[in-house]
mmCIF file of C-alpha atoms in Angstrom:
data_model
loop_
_atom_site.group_PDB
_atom_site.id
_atom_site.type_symbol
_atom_site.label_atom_id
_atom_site.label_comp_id
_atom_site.label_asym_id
_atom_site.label_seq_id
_atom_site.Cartn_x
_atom_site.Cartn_y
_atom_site.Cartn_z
ATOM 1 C CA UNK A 73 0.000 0.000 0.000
ATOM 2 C CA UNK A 74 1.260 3.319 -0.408
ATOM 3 C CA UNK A 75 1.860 5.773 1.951
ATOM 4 C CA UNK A 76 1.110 9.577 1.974
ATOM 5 C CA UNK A 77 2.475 11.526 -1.233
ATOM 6 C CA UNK A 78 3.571 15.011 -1.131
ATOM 7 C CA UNK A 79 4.527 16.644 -4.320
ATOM 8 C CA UNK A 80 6.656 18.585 -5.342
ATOM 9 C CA UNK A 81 9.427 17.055 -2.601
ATOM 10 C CA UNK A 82 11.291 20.756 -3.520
ATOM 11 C CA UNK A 83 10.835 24.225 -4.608
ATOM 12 C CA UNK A 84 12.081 27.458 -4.849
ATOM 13 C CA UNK A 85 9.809 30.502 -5.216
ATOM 14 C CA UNK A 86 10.658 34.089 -5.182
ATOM 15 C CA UNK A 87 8.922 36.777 -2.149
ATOM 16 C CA UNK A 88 5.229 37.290 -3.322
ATOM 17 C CA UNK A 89 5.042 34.295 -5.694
ATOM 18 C CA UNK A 90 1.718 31.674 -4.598
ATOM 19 C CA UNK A 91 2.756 28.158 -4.078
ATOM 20 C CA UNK A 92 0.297 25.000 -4.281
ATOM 21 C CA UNK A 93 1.440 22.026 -2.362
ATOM 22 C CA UNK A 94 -0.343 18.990 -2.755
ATOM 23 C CA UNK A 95 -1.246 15.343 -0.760
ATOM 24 C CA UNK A 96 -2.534 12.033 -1.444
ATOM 25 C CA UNK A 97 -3.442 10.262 2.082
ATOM 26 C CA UNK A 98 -3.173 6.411 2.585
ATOM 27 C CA UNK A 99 -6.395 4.807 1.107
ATOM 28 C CA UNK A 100 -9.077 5.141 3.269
ATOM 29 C CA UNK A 101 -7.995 8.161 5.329
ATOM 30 C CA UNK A 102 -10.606 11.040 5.744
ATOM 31 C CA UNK A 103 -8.362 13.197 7.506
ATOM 32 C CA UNK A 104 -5.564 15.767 6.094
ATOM 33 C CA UNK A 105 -3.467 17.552 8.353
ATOM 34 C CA UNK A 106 -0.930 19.866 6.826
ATOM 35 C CA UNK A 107 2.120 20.979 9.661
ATOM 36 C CA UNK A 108 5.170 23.835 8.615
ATOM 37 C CA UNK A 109 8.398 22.418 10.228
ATOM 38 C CA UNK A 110 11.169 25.038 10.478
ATOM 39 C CA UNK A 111 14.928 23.423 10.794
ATOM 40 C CA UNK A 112 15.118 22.720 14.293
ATOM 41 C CA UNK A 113 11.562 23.043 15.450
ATOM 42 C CA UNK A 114 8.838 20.900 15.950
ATOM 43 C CA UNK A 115 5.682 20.808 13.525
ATOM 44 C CA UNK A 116 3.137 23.673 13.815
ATOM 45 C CA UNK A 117 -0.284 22.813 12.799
ATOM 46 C CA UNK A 118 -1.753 25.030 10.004
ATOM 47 C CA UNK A 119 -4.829 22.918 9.149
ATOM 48 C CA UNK A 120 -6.734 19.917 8.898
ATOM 49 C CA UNK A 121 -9.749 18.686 7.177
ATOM 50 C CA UNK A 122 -11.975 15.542 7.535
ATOM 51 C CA UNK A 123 -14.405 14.572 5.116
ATOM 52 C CA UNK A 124 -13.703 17.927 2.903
ATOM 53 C CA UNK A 125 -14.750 19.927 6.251
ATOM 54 C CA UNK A 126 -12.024 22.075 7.797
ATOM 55 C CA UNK A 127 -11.814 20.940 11.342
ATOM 56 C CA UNK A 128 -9.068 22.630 12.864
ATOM 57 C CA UNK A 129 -7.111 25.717 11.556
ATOM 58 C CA UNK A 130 -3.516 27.171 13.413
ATOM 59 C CA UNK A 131 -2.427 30.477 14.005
ATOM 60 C CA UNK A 132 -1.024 31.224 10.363
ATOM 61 C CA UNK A 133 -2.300 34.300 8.594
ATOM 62 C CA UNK A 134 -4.699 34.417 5.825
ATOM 63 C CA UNK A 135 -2.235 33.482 3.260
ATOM 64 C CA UNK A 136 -2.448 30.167 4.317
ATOM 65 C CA UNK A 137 -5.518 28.377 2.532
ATOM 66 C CA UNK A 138 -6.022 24.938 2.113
ATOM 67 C CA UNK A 139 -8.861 22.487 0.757
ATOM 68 C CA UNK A 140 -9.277 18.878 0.530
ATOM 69 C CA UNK A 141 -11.377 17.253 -2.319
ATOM 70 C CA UNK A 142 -13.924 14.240 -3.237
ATOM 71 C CA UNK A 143 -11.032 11.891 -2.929
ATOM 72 C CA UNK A 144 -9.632 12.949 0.418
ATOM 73 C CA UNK A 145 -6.703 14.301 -1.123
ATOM 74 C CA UNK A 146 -5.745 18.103 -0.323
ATOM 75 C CA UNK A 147 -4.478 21.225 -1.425
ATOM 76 C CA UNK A 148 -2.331 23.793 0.317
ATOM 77 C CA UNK A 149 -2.253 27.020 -0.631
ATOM 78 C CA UNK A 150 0.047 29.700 0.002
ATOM 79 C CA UNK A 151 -0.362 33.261 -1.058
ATOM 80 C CA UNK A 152 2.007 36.685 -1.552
ATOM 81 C CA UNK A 153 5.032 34.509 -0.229
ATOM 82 C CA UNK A 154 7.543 36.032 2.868
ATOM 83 C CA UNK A 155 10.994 34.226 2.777
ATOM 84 C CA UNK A 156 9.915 33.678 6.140
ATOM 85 C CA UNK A 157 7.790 30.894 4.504
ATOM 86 C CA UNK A 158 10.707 28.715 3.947
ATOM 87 C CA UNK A 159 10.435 25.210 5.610
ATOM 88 C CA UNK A 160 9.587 21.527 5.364
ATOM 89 C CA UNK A 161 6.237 21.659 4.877
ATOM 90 C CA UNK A 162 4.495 18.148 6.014
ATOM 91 C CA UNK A 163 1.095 16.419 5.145
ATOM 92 C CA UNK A 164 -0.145 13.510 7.669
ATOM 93 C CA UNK A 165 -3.332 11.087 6.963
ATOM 94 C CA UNK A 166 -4.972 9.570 9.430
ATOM 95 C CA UNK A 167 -8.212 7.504 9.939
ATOM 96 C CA UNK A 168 -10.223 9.904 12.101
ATOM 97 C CA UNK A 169 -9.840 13.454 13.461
ATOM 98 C CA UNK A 170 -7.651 12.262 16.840
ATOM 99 C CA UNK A 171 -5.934 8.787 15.560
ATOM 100 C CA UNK A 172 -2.019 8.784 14.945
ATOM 101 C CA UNK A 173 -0.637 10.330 11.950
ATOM 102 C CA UNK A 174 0.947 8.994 8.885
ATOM 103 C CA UNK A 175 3.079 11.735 7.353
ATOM 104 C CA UNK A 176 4.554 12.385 4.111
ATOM 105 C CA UNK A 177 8.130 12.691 3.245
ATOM 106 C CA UNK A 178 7.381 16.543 2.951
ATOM 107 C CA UNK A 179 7.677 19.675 0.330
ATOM 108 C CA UNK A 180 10.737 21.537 0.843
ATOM 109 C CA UNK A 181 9.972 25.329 0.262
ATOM 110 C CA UNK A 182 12.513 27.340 -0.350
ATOM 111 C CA UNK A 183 11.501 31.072 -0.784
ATOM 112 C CA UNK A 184 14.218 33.338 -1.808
ATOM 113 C CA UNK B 43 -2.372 29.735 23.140
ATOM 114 C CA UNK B 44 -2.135 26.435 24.647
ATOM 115 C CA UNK B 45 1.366 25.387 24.421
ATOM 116 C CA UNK B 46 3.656 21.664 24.955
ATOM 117 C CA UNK B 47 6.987 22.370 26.515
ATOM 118 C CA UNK B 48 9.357 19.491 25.707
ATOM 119 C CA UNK B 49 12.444 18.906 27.795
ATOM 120 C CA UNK B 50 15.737 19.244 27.028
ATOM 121 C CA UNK B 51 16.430 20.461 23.379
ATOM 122 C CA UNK B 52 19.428 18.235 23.071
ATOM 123 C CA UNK B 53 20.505 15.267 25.300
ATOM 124 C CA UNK B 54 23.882 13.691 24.532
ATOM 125 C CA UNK B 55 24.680 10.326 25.865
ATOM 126 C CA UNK B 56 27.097 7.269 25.613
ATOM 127 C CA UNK B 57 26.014 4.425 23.725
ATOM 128 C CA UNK B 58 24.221 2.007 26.520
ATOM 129 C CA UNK B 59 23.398 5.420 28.734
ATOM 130 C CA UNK B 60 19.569 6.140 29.307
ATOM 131 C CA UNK B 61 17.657 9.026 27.783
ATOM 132 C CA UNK B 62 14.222 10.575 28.706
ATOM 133 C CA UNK B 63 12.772 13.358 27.406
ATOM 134 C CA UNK B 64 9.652 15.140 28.919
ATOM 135 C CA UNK B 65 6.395 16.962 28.507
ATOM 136 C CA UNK B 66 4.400 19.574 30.366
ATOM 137 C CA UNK B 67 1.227 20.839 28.711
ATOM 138 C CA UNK B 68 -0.495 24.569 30.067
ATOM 139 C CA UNK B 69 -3.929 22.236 29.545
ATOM 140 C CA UNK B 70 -5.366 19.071 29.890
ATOM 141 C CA UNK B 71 -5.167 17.150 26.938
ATOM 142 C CA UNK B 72 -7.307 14.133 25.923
ATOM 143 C CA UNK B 73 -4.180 11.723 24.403
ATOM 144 C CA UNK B 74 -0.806 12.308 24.033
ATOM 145 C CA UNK B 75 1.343 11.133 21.446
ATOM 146 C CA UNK B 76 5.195 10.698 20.672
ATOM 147 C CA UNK B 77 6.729 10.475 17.166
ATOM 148 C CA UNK B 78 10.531 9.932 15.955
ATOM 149 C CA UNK B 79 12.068 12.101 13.259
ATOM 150 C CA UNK B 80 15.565 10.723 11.940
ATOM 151 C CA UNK B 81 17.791 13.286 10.516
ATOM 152 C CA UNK B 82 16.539 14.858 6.956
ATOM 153 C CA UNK B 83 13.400 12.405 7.294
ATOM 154 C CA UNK B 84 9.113 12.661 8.467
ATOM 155 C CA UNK B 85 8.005 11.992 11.715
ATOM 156 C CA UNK B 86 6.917 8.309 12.752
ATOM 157 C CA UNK B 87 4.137 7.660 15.046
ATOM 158 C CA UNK B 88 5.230 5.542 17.803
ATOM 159 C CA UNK B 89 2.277 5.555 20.629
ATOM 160 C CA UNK B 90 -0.483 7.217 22.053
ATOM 161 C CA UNK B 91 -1.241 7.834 25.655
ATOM 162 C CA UNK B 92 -5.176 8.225 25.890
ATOM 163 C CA UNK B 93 -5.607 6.860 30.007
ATOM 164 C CA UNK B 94 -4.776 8.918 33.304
ATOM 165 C CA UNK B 95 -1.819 7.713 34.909
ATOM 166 C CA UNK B 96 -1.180 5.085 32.081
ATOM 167 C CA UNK B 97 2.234 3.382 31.451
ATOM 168 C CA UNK B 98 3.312 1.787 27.983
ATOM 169 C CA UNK B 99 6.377 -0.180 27.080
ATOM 170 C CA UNK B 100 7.754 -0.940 23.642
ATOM 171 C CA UNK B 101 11.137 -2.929 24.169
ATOM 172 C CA UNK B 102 13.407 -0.564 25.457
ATOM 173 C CA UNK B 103 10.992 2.344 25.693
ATOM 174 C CA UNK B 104 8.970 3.304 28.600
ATOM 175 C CA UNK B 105 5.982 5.886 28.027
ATOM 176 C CA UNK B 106 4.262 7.462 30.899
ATOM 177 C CA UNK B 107 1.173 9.934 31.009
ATOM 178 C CA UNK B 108 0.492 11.815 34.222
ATOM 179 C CA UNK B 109 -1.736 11.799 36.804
ATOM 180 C CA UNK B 110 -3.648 15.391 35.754
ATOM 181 C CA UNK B 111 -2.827 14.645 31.710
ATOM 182 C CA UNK B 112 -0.739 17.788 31.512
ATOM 183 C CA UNK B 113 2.764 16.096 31.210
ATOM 184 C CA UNK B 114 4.342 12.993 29.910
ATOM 185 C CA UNK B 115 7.490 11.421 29.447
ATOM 186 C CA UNK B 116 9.421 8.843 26.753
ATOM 187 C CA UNK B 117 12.733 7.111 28.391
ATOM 188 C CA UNK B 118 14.533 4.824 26.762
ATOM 189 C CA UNK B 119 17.049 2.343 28.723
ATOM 190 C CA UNK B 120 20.373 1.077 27.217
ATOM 191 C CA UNK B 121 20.211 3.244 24.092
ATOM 192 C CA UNK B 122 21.718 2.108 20.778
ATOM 193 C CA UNK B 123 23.094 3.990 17.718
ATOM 194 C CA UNK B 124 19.508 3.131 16.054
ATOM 195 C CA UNK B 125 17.664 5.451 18.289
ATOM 196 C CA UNK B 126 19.703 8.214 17.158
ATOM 197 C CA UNK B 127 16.883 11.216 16.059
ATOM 198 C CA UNK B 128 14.839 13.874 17.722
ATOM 199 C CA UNK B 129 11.566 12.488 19.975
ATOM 200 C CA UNK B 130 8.653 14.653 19.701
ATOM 201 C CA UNK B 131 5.548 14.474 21.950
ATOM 202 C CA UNK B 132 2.257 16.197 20.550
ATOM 203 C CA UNK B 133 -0.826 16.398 22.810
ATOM 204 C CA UNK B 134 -4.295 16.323 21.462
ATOM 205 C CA UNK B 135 -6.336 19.673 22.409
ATOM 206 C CA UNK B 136 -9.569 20.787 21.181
ATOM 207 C CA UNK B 137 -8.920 18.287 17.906
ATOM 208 C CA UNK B 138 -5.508 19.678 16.897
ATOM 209 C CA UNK B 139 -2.455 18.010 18.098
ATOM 210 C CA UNK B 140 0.292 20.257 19.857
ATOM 211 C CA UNK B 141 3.322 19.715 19.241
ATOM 212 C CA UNK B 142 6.876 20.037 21.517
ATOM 213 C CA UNK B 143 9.746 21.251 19.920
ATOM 214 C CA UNK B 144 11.388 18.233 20.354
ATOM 215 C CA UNK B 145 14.601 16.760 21.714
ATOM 216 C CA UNK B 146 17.589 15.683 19.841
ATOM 217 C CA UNK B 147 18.927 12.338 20.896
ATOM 218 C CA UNK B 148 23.095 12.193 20.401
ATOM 219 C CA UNK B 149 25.221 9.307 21.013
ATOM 220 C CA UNK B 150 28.950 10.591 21.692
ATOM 221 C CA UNK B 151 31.400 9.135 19.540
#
């Protein structure tokens, strides 16, 4: 079985560019959880959806949009981009809104 | 906000020396969980904590949940080169998980 996909694994943008990152969860997970991981930090929580609902949202700013579609897979969006946006940004499936998370190998954002 | 404090940052040891890391939450939390992130790679789930006081054991790692479900802890006995990576804990709040900032397990050359 396959595991979460992120894609693009890497990319460079310039300050004020839009970036879409995407995920595919394991088969049969409802719920998307997208994290930013900043070298040397532990995940923050931006958002996550369950059954195309957005359940939960962090403290990120506007920019920060995200949707997940028919197929459980999701979108995250990020507008008008601050170099401060540069991280490891991580997607994690799992089969409810509170059971453990299988995450992704990650999108590496580089803004620049 | 609510917030996870995690315990040291880094914690260098001898091969064979224990390691713990630990936990304090400013709120009760319903579970608590504890991943492992090697070096350039994703966090791995390894348990969840759901019961008061409870007290799990995966070969050479102990996991503990407090009394009050604020805190927890992950101690591992004997450790090896393989457990080389940084520990995170995340407690479960209001449906989003919180996460620590993690410590960084070293073994000393």
């Amino acid at each position: 079985d396959a595991g979460v996909t992120q894609s693009p694994t890497h990319l460079i943008k310039t300050r004020g560019q839009h970036v879409t990152l995407r995920c595919s969860p394991i088969s049969g997970h409802k719920s998307v959880s997208w994290y930013q991981q900043v070298l040397g930090q532990g995940p923050q929580f931006i958002f996550q959806y369950y059954e195309k609902e957005e359940r939960g949202r962090g403290n990120f700013p506007d920019r920060f949009s995200a949707r997940q579609f028919p197929n459980y897979s999701s979108e995250l969006n990020v507008n008008a981009l601050l170099l401060g946006d540069s991280a490891l940004y991580l997607c994690a499936s799992s089969w409810g809104v509170t059971r453990e998370a299988f995450f992704g190998q990650g999108t590496r954002l580089t803004v620049v | 906000g609510q917030q996870v404090m995690q315990i040291p940052q880094y914690q260098h040891v001898q091969e064979g020396e224990d390691f713990t890391t630990y936990c304090n939450s400013s709120t009760t939390l319903s579970n608590i969980q504890w991943y492992k992130q090697r070096p350039g790679g994703h966090p791995v789930f390894l348990i969840q904590l759901v019961k008061s006081g409870e007290v799990k054991k995966q070969k050479r790692l102990t996991f503990q949940f407090g009394e009050a479900k604020k805190n927890s802890s992950l101690h591992i006995t004997a450790t090896q080169t393989t457990d080389v990576g940084t520990y995170f804990c995340a407690g479960e709040s209001n449906y989003q998980l919180i996460w620590g900032a993690g410590t960084k397990l070293i073994i000393k050359p």
